[in-house]
Tab-separated table of C-alpha atoms and ligand atoms in Angstrom:
chain	number	residue	atom	x	y	z
A	250	MET	CA	-115.513	-26.049	117.932
A	251	ILE	CA	-113.772	-23.565	115.638
A	252	LEU	CA	-115.052	-19.992	115.476
A	253	GLU	CA	-114.093	-17.979	112.406
A	254	GLY	CA	-114.268	-14.253	111.855
A	255	ARG	CA	-113.071	-11.059	113.485
A	256	PHE	CA	-111.727	-11.335	117.019
A	257	TRP	CA	-109.802	-9.272	119.567
A	258	HIS	CA	-106.176	-10.398	119.557
A	259	PRO	CA	-104.431	-9.351	122.805
A	260	GLN	CA	-101.446	-7.892	120.959
A	261	ARG	CA	-102.783	-7.022	117.504
A	262	GLY	CA	-106.331	-5.871	118.294
A	263	LEU	CA	-109.115	-6.685	115.843
A	264	THR	CA	-107.875	-9.477	113.601
A	265	ASP	CA	-109.456	-11.904	111.123
A	266	GLY	CA	-108.860	-15.570	111.842
A	267	CYS	CA	-109.962	-18.699	113.659
A	268	VAL	CA	-110.227	-19.649	117.324
A	269	ALA	CA	-110.252	-23.378	118.132
A	270	ILE	CA	-111.848	-24.429	121.419
A	271	GLY	CA	-111.143	-27.815	122.975
A	272	ASP	CA	-113.551	-30.131	124.771
A	273	ASP	CA	-111.927	-29.059	128.051
A	274	GLY	CA	-113.203	-25.499	127.526
A	275	THR	CA	-109.853	-23.894	126.821
A	276	ILE	CA	-108.606	-22.155	123.692
A	277	LYS	CA	-106.426	-24.616	121.806
A	278	ARG	CA	-105.291	-22.509	118.901
A	279	VAL	CA	-105.597	-19.071	117.419
A	280	ALA	CA	-104.521	-18.780	113.776
A	281	LYS	CA	-105.289	-17.191	110.417
A	282	THR	CA	-106.808	-20.477	109.236
A	283	ILE	CA	-107.518	-23.749	111.000
A	284	SER	CA	-108.828	-26.781	109.124
A	285	GLY	CA	-112.133	-28.346	110.106
A	286	ALA	CA	-115.803	-27.367	110.305
A	287	LYS	CA	-116.200	-23.752	111.343
A	288	GLU	CA	-118.824	-21.544	112.777
A	289	ARG	CA	-118.966	-17.970	111.534
A	290	VAL	CA	-118.867	-15.084	114.015
A	291	ARG	CA	-121.342	-12.266	113.376
A	292	GLY	CA	-119.612	-9.002	114.194
A	293	MET	CA	-116.660	-9.745	116.448
A	294	LEU	CA	-115.467	-12.031	119.195
A	295	LEU	CA	-114.200	-10.473	122.437
A	296	PRO	CA	-113.078	-11.958	125.730
A	297	ALA	CA	-116.059	-12.152	128.086
A	298	GLY	CA	-116.158	-9.903	131.144
A	299	LEU	CA	-114.874	-10.598	134.658
A	300	ASP	CA	-116.854	-8.458	137.101
A	301	MET	CA	-114.848	-8.292	140.314
A	302	HIS	CA	-117.562	-6.527	142.325
A	303	VAL	CA	-121.075	-7.996	142.646
A	304	HIS	CA	-123.518	-8.522	145.530
A	305	PHE	CA	-125.463	-11.713	144.877
A	306	ARG	CA	-127.022	-11.697	148.403
A	307	ASP	CA	-126.869	-15.451	148.984
A	308	PRO	CA	-126.844	-16.477	151.843
A	309	GLY	CA	-129.116	-14.056	153.624
A	310	PHE	CA	-131.218	-12.166	151.144
A	311	PRO	CA	-132.061	-14.536	148.269
A	312	HIS	CA	-135.320	-12.657	147.661
A	313	LYS	CA	-133.117	-9.764	146.442
A	314	GLU	CA	-130.796	-12.007	144.411
A	315	ASP	CA	-129.425	-15.516	144.602
A	316	TRP	CA	-126.656	-17.297	142.769
A	317	ALA	CA	-129.003	-18.564	140.043
A	318	SER	CA	-130.644	-15.193	139.288
A	319	GLY	CA	-127.494	-13.091	139.676
A	320	SER	CA	-125.313	-15.363	137.602
A	321	THR	CA	-127.968	-15.644	134.892
A	322	ALA	CA	-128.098	-11.848	134.703
A	323	ALA	CA	-124.298	-11.783	134.489
A	324	ALA	CA	-124.156	-14.345	131.678
A	325	CYS	CA	-126.837	-12.590	129.627
A	326	GLY	CA	-124.807	-9.387	129.893
A	327	GLY	CA	-121.573	-11.011	128.719
A	328	ILE	CA	-119.966	-11.637	132.123
A	329	THR	CA	-118.682	-15.180	132.650
A	330	ALA	CA	-116.924	-14.716	135.989
A	331	VAL	CA	-117.761	-12.658	139.058
A	332	VAL	CA	-116.369	-11.944	142.493
A	333	ASP	CA	-119.053	-11.764	145.159
A	334	MET	CA	-118.765	-9.365	148.078
A	335	PRO	CA	-118.849	-10.602	151.687
A	336	ASN	CA	-121.705	-8.445	153.082
A	337	THR	CA	-124.136	-11.327	152.930
A	338	GLN	CA	-125.840	-12.805	156.011
A	339	PRO	CA	-123.943	-14.338	157.648
A	340	PRO	CA	-121.022	-12.298	156.335
A	341	THR	CA	-118.228	-14.129	154.556
A	342	ASP	CA	-115.668	-13.692	157.310
A	343	SER	CA	-114.511	-17.179	158.314
A	344	PRO	CA	-113.527	-20.463	156.666
A	345	ALA	CA	-116.951	-21.921	157.547
A	346	ALA	CA	-118.882	-19.013	156.019
A	347	PHE	CA	-116.573	-19.141	152.994
A	348	ALA	CA	-117.192	-22.863	152.496
A	349	ASP	CA	-120.942	-22.399	152.819
A	350	LYS	CA	-121.070	-19.639	150.207
A	351	ALA	CA	-118.712	-21.491	147.878
A	352	ARG	CA	-121.011	-24.518	148.063
A	353	ARG	CA	-124.061	-22.385	147.234
A	354	ALA	CA	-122.262	-20.841	144.278
A	355	ALA	CA	-120.962	-24.173	143.000
A	356	THR	CA	-124.515	-25.548	143.127
A	357	ALA	CA	-126.351	-22.705	141.444
A	358	SER	CA	-124.047	-20.288	139.591
A	359	VAL	CA	-123.843	-20.426	135.822
A	360	VAL	CA	-120.738	-18.216	135.800
A	361	ASP	CA	-117.386	-18.895	137.429
A	362	PHE	CA	-116.959	-17.216	140.767
A	363	GLY	CA	-114.557	-15.916	143.383
A	364	LEU	CA	-115.424	-14.751	146.889
A	365	GLY	CA	-114.285	-11.652	148.717
A	366	VAL	CA	-113.747	-12.173	152.451
A	367	SER	CA	-114.425	-9.533	155.081
A	368	ALA	CA	-111.320	-8.092	156.745
A	369	ARG	CA	-111.191	-6.961	160.386
A	370	PRO	CA	-108.484	-5.882	162.832
A	371	GLY	CA	-106.104	-8.757	163.542
A	372	ILE	CA	-107.216	-10.890	160.580
A	373	SER	CA	-103.648	-11.331	159.345
A	374	ARG	CA	-102.895	-13.318	162.525
A	375	GLU	CA	-105.625	-15.902	161.834
A	376	THR	CA	-104.213	-19.354	161.074
A	377	TRP	CA	-106.201	-19.425	157.819
A	378	PHE	CA	-105.093	-15.987	156.581
A	379	ASP	CA	-102.555	-17.405	154.129
A	380	GLU	CA	-104.620	-20.427	153.091
A	381	LEU	CA	-108.185	-19.335	152.431
A	382	PRO	CA	-108.686	-19.220	148.623
A	383	ALA	CA	-110.311	-15.779	148.746
A	384	ALA	CA	-110.290	-13.494	145.711
A	385	PHE	CA	-109.379	-10.625	148.034
A	386	TRP	CA	-109.983	-9.192	151.478
A	387	LYS	CA	-112.711	-6.563	151.612
A	388	LEU	CA	-112.655	-3.858	154.257
A	389	TYR	CA	-116.002	-2.211	155.049
A	390	PRO	CA	-116.146	1.098	156.930
A	391	TYR	CA	-119.254	0.282	158.966
A	392	GLY	CA	-119.025	-0.551	162.689
A	393	ILE	CA	-115.317	0.246	162.862
A	394	SER	CA	-113.592	3.479	163.947
A	395	TRP	CA	-111.622	5.531	161.447
A	396	GLU	CA	-108.412	4.744	163.325
A	397	ASP	CA	-109.121	1.007	163.183
A	398	TYR	CA	-110.110	1.301	159.530
A	399	GLN	CA	-106.734	2.836	158.749
A	400	SER	CA	-104.701	0.446	160.869
A	401	THR	CA	-106.514	-2.593	159.450
A	402	ALA	CA	-105.792	-1.403	155.912
A	403	THR	CA	-102.131	-1.031	156.850
A	404	GLU	CA	-102.053	-4.411	158.609
A	405	VAL	CA	-103.609	-6.353	155.725
A	406	THR	CA	-101.691	-4.683	152.903
A	407	ALA	CA	-98.412	-5.176	154.779
A	408	ALA	CA	-99.169	-8.866	155.316
A	409	GLY	CA	-99.090	-9.563	151.559
A	410	GLY	CA	-101.079	-12.350	149.951
A	411	HIS	CA	-104.488	-11.370	148.595
A	412	PRO	CA	-105.223	-7.781	147.565
A	413	LEU	CA	-107.188	-5.584	149.950
A	414	VAL	CA	-110.274	-3.957	148.424
A	415	ILE	CA	-111.549	-0.943	150.313
A	416	HIS	CA	-114.734	1.070	150.295
A	417	GLY	CA	-113.260	4.556	149.970
A	418	GLU	CA	-115.569	6.391	152.364
A	419	HIS	CA	-115.754	6.244	156.156
A	420	PRO	CA	-118.748	7.400	158.296
A	421	SER	CA	-116.455	9.721	160.283
A	422	HIS	CA	-116.266	11.896	157.143
A	423	ILE	CA	-120.014	11.655	156.411
A	424	ALA	CA	-122.751	13.882	157.859
A	425	PRO	CA	-125.302	11.791	159.760
A	426	GLY	CA	-129.035	11.477	159.166
A	427	PRO	CA	-131.237	10.009	156.469
A	428	PRO	CA	-131.386	12.129	153.312
A	429	ARG	CA	-134.713	13.596	152.188
A	430	GLU	CA	-133.542	13.774	148.607
A	431	LEU	CA	-130.745	12.361	146.494
A	432	ALA	CA	-128.715	15.583	146.383
A	433	GLU	CA	-128.675	15.627	150.180
A	434	HIS	CA	-127.281	12.090	150.274
A	435	THR	CA	-124.430	13.264	148.066
A	436	ALA	CA	-123.933	16.498	150.015
A	437	HIS	CA	-123.531	14.513	153.236
A	438	ARG	CA	-120.414	12.844	151.866
A	439	GLN	CA	-118.970	15.629	149.717
A	440	LEU	CA	-115.324	15.108	150.703
A	441	ALA	CA	-115.579	11.641	152.234
A	442	GLU	CA	-113.815	9.832	149.411
A	443	ALA	CA	-110.832	12.167	149.187
A	444	GLU	CA	-110.491	12.233	152.987
A	445	CYS	CA	-110.624	8.472	153.243
A	446	LEU	CA	-108.127	7.867	150.434
A	447	ALA	CA	-105.725	10.408	151.956
A	448	GLY	CA	-105.531	8.140	155.013
A	449	MET	CA	-105.013	4.857	153.182
A	450	PRO	CA	-101.620	3.159	152.798
A	451	ALA	CA	-99.611	3.654	149.598
A	452	SER	CA	-99.446	0.006	148.634
A	453	PRO	CA	-99.714	-2.063	145.455
A	454	GLN	CA	-101.810	-4.457	147.587
A	455	LEU	CA	-104.552	-1.817	147.836
A	456	HIS	CA	-107.500	-1.714	145.431
A	457	VAL	CA	-110.053	1.087	145.678
A	458	ALA	CA	-113.578	-0.035	144.849
A	459	HIS	CA	-116.086	2.139	142.947
A	460	LEU	CA	-114.078	5.365	142.632
A	461	SER	CA	-116.596	8.203	142.343
A	462	THR	CA	-114.946	11.643	142.469
A	463	ALA	CA	-112.417	13.812	140.667
A	464	ASP	CA	-110.744	14.479	144.040
A	465	GLY	CA	-110.603	10.773	144.876
A	466	LEU	CA	-108.921	10.048	141.556
A	467	ALA	CA	-106.401	12.842	142.118
A	468	GLY	CA	-105.686	11.448	145.586
A	469	LEU	CA	-105.396	7.747	144.806
A	470	PRO	CA	-102.737	6.297	147.115
A	471	VAL	CA	-99.452	5.682	145.281
A	472	GLY	CA	-99.278	2.160	143.908
A	473	ALA	CA	-102.972	1.425	144.474
A	474	THR	CA	-105.297	0.267	141.712
A	475	ALA	CA	-108.902	1.335	141.285
A	476	GLU	CA	-112.157	0.411	139.641
A	477	VAL	CA	-115.008	2.525	138.305
A	478	CYS	CA	-118.660	1.554	137.885
A	479	PRO	CA	-120.922	2.431	134.963
A	480	HIS	CA	-123.211	4.489	137.216
A	481	HIS	CA	-120.364	6.805	138.266
A	482	LEU	CA	-119.418	7.324	134.609
A	483	LEU	CA	-122.885	7.576	133.087
A	484	LEU	CA	-125.139	8.980	135.824
A	485	ASN	CA	-125.030	12.081	138.012
A	486	LEU	CA	-127.390	14.172	140.109
A	487	ASP	CA	-128.644	15.952	136.980
A	488	ALA	CA	-129.421	12.675	135.201
A	489	CYS	CA	-131.120	11.009	138.143
A	490	ASP	CA	-132.711	12.901	140.994
A	491	SER	CA	-134.867	10.179	142.529
A	492	LEU	CA	-133.883	8.592	145.834
A	493	GLU	CA	-134.091	5.260	143.984
A	494	CYS	CA	-130.634	6.097	142.666
A	495	LYS	CA	-129.216	6.247	146.196
A	496	VAL	CA	-125.927	4.388	146.124
A	497	ASP	CA	-122.680	4.425	148.113
A	498	PRO	CA	-120.509	6.110	147.039
A	499	PRO	CA	-123.238	8.388	145.668
A	500	LEU	CA	-123.896	9.797	142.237
A	501	ARG	CA	-121.963	13.023	141.834
A	502	THR	CA	-121.617	15.827	139.297
A	503	PRO	CA	-120.874	15.990	135.553
A	504	ARG	CA	-117.414	17.292	136.553
A	505	ASP	CA	-116.789	14.071	138.446
A	506	ASN	CA	-118.085	12.019	135.483
A	507	ALA	CA	-115.632	13.823	133.191
A	508	ALA	CA	-112.672	13.245	135.510
A	509	LEU	CA	-113.537	9.550	135.899
A	510	TRP	CA	-113.900	9.161	132.129
A	511	SER	CA	-110.497	10.701	131.673
A	512	GLY	CA	-108.930	8.387	134.271
A	513	PHE	CA	-110.746	5.413	132.833
A	514	ARG	CA	-109.699	6.173	129.237
A	515	ASP	CA	-106.037	6.606	130.068
A	516	GLY	CA	-105.923	3.584	132.389
A	517	ARG	CA	-105.285	5.346	135.699
A	518	ILE	CA	-108.521	3.551	136.624
A	519	ALA	CA	-107.718	0.122	135.260
A	520	VAL	CA	-110.822	-1.884	136.075
A	521	LEU	CA	-114.501	-1.673	135.159
A	522	ALA	CA	-116.797	-3.282	137.754
A	523	SER	CA	-120.543	-3.108	138.294
A	524	ASP	CA	-121.006	-3.034	142.089
A	525	HIS	CA	-124.247	-4.832	141.198
A	526	ALA	CA	-126.271	-4.131	144.373
A	527	PRO	CA	-129.832	-5.399	144.005
A	528	HIS	CA	-132.590	-4.345	146.378
A	529	LEU	CA	-136.291	-4.879	145.784
A	530	PRO	CA	-138.252	-2.194	143.873
A	531	GLU	CA	-140.557	-1.632	146.852
A	532	GLU	CA	-137.523	-1.019	149.090
A	533	LYS	CA	-135.997	1.356	146.558
A	534	ALA	CA	-139.318	3.208	146.140
A	535	SER	CA	-139.710	3.685	149.905
A	536	GLY	CA	-138.914	6.995	151.632
A	537	ALA	CA	-135.748	5.499	153.163
A	538	PRO	CA	-134.309	3.255	150.474
A	539	PRO	CA	-131.214	1.100	150.942
A	540	SER	CA	-128.204	2.101	148.817
A	541	GLY	CA	-127.361	0.212	145.671
A	542	ILE	CA	-127.837	0.088	141.905
A	543	PRO	CA	-128.107	-3.187	139.965
A	544	GLY	CA	-125.850	-3.378	136.929
A	545	VAL	CA	-124.178	-6.710	136.228
A	546	GLU	CA	-126.309	-7.351	133.125
A	547	THR	CA	-126.206	-3.825	131.689
A	548	MET	CA	-122.528	-2.981	132.313
A	549	LEU	CA	-120.971	-4.375	129.134
A	550	PRO	CA	-123.961	-3.577	126.871
A	551	LEU	CA	-123.876	0.084	127.962
A	552	MET	CA	-120.101	0.310	127.618
A	553	LEU	CA	-120.125	-1.376	124.200
A	554	GLN	CA	-122.556	1.341	123.163
A	555	GLN	CA	-120.017	3.902	124.417
A	556	VAL	CA	-117.491	2.292	122.079
A	557	VAL	CA	-119.875	2.584	119.138
A	558	THR	CA	-120.561	6.258	119.836
A	559	GLY	CA	-116.812	6.925	119.908
A	560	ASN	CA	-116.575	7.694	123.626
A	561	LEU	CA	-114.256	4.796	124.435
A	562	GLU	CA	-111.684	2.762	122.544
A	563	LEU	CA	-112.554	-0.892	122.134
A	564	GLY	CA	-109.125	-2.005	123.333
A	565	ARG	CA	-109.490	-0.009	126.504
A	566	LEU	CA	-112.872	-1.607	127.205
A	567	VAL	CA	-111.493	-5.106	126.590
A	568	ASN	CA	-108.668	-4.360	128.983
A	569	ALA	CA	-110.917	-2.900	131.683
A	570	MET	CA	-113.585	-5.606	131.560
A	571	ALA	CA	-111.430	-8.718	131.041
A	572	GLU	CA	-107.639	-8.333	131.123
A	573	ALA	CA	-107.156	-5.847	133.961
A	574	PRO	CA	-109.436	-7.535	136.534
A	575	ALA	CA	-107.833	-10.908	135.753
A	576	ASP	CA	-104.339	-9.453	136.142
A	577	ARG	CA	-105.319	-7.656	139.344
A	578	LEU	CA	-106.537	-10.911	140.866
A	579	GLY	CA	-103.584	-12.952	139.583
A	580	LEU	CA	-105.715	-15.027	137.200
A	581	SER	CA	-104.573	-16.247	133.804
A	582	ARG	CA	-107.631	-15.339	131.754
A	583	GLY	CA	-109.300	-12.508	129.859
A	584	ARG	CA	-107.479	-12.969	126.549
A	585	ILE	CA	-108.273	-14.773	123.329
A	586	ALA	CA	-105.067	-16.780	123.351
A	587	ARG	CA	-103.950	-20.357	123.533
A	588	GLY	CA	-104.386	-21.960	126.955
A	589	GLN	CA	-106.897	-19.408	128.235
A	590	PRO	CA	-110.450	-20.416	129.206
A	591	ALA	CA	-112.766	-20.035	126.201
A	592	ASP	CA	-114.832	-17.290	127.823
A	593	LEU	CA	-116.020	-15.333	124.834
A	594	ILE	CA	-118.723	-12.954	123.682
A	595	GLU	CA	-119.964	-12.384	120.147
A	596	VAL	CA	-120.759	-8.716	119.623
A	597	ASP	CA	-122.490	-7.126	116.647
A	598	THR	CA	-121.917	-3.387	116.883
A	599	LYS	CA	-124.917	-2.785	114.628
A	600	ALA	CA	-127.255	-4.536	117.068
A	601	THR	CA	-128.055	-1.544	119.281
A	602	ARG	CA	-131.309	-1.955	121.197
A	603	PRO	CA	-132.760	-0.246	124.243
A	604	VAL	CA	-132.405	-1.655	127.742
A	605	VAL	CA	-135.825	-3.020	128.701
A	606	LEU	CA	-136.458	-4.006	132.304
A	607	GLU	CA	-138.650	-6.961	131.306
A	608	ARG	CA	-135.693	-8.489	129.478
A	609	LEU	CA	-133.286	-8.315	132.440
A	610	HIS	CA	-132.791	-11.263	134.791
A	611	SER	CA	-131.864	-9.808	138.177
A	612	ARG	CA	-134.366	-10.066	141.038
A	613	ALA	CA	-133.734	-6.331	141.536
A	614	GLY	CA	-136.635	-5.641	139.194
A	615	TRP	CA	-135.554	-2.114	138.404
A	616	THR	CA	-132.846	-0.337	136.431
A	617	PRO	CA	-131.856	3.318	136.088
A	618	TYR	CA	-131.049	2.623	132.419
A	619	GLU	CA	-134.531	1.822	131.051
A	620	GLY	CA	-134.615	2.878	127.382
A	621	TRP	CA	-130.858	3.535	127.132
A	622	ASP	CA	-129.167	2.323	123.952
A	623	ALA	CA	-127.082	-0.788	124.518
A	624	ILE	CA	-125.435	-3.643	122.657
A	625	PHE	CA	-126.128	-6.999	124.257
A	626	PRO	CA	-123.830	-9.814	123.141
A	627	GLN	CA	-125.365	-12.164	120.579
A	628	ARG	CA	-123.763	-15.203	122.144
A	629	VAL	CA	-121.817	-15.828	125.351
A	630	TRP	CA	-119.579	-18.842	125.985
A	631	ARG	CA	-118.264	-19.859	129.408
A	632	ARG	CA	-115.375	-22.319	129.008
A	633	GLY	CA	-116.671	-23.163	125.543
A	634	GLU	CA	-120.258	-23.747	126.595
A	635	LEU	CA	-122.969	-21.486	125.231
A	636	VAL	CA	-124.545	-19.907	128.315
A	637	ALA	CA	-126.514	-17.024	126.758
A	638	ALA	CA	-127.821	-15.980	123.345
A	639	ASP	CA	-129.601	-12.761	122.364
A	640	GLY	CA	-129.863	-11.764	126.006
A	641	GLU	CA	-131.502	-15.015	127.113
A	642	PRO	CA	-129.970	-17.842	129.177
A	643	GLN	CA	-129.011	-21.050	127.376
A	644	ALA	CA	-127.690	-22.938	130.394
A	645	SER	CA	-127.973	-23.089	134.131
A	646	ARG	CA	-125.395	-24.001	136.767
A	647	GLY	CA	-121.897	-25.216	135.899
A	648	GLY	CA	-119.951	-22.302	137.394
A	649	GLN	CA	-116.635	-23.205	138.990
A	650	PRO	CA	-114.426	-21.478	141.558
A	651	LEU	CA	-111.795	-19.129	140.143
A	652	PHE	CA	-109.538	-19.714	143.147
A	653	THR	CA	-108.775	-23.019	144.809
A	654	ALA	CA	-106.695	-23.901	147.839
A	655	GLN	CA	-103.053	-24.720	147.157
A	656	PRO	CA	-102.296	-28.394	147.955
B	1098	LIG	O1	-124.608	1.253	147.443
B	1098	LIG	C1	-124.072	0.292	147.980
B	1098	LIG	N1	-124.697	-0.884	148.080
B	1098	LIG	N2	-122.821	0.429	148.472
B	1098	LIG	C2	-122.250	-0.533	149.224
B	1098	LIG	O2	-121.139	-0.384	149.625
B	1098	LIG	C3	-122.980	-1.775	149.544
B	1098	LIG	C4	-124.001	-2.039	148.525
B	1098	LIG	C5	-124.971	-3.112	148.930
B	1098	LIG	O3	-124.551	-4.164	149.402
B	1098	LIG	O4	-126.174	-2.922	148.742
B	1099	LIG	ZN1	-120.327	-3.079	146.611
């Protein structure tokens, strides 16, 4: 297949030309002209997204999401590769649990996938520490003391190998008790992010998930990388005051939004990730809802709309959604260039339409973005195969692991 039109060239930016895709699903050639039958691109061709932070809930909670529903939502929103977090049931914390989840994903996922593996004290001494083809280690702050949280972060980052992704809040810095309203949830953890990050090792192995505050950004450990989620850029306590929007880290203030935008625009926060955290609508509507906001399908559409309104440069979005997460995870992908997987989205910047819950594919069944302007990709290719068109799935299954064991 040869696609012809405007595309995002990793060095030159928007460029007119042709992209030839081989039967093996990789990009064979990128040139001004290529002979042969061509298909015209409407709008522009961009690298598809790699979302390095999703919760697809399988095994354990498939009624909230499973690999089929989560990956379909991802594909329809222009994401062709995800990394799933280990807080499933059982947790992904051993080679056996890893193999089980990888098998589920390989059976049902339409997008390519990596798996985060739960870190714990002493994990670097496990015989499989250097061999397990994890995307990264993920350290959760629950059920572990602050001292152990710190020492485990130091242990794992010093051991090398996979990056360590941390949740940048620890319960020891959070006021206890269930919140009666959303603002109280936020108030309980006012300084938690800054206090947690101040105690984390300065290491290029460290990656801070879902950065949410101006103070956290100012206090990022030296050498660490970070990600930001659409809800911490676009939402705050003024925009959403229902407990439904309870999420960890919580929604904050417009001042925090502005600081995160600034860090995101200038690349201090390199990566855009959704932290797609589906829970059922009845759970979210209850008086004591679990934390989490779904977002894998709306992330790129909402951010493409930010590009159209002039809030964000297109090149910065391409970097944050495709290039930077690939580089952070040591993957050769995310660029429209020879040899890369043909993971592409066709985007028409004139095709703004509102987010409509009925047209989304997550089992979450709710979104805080109902009615928001967005630009859904017209077509989405995963390794050269059309997997979504006009926000609807065109394929099922076929996802492959992003990381495999070294022989
Ligand atoms: O809001 C959140 N939801 N934060 C987390 O860290 C976990 C996530 C989930 O799994 O629901
Ligand atoms: Zn998460």
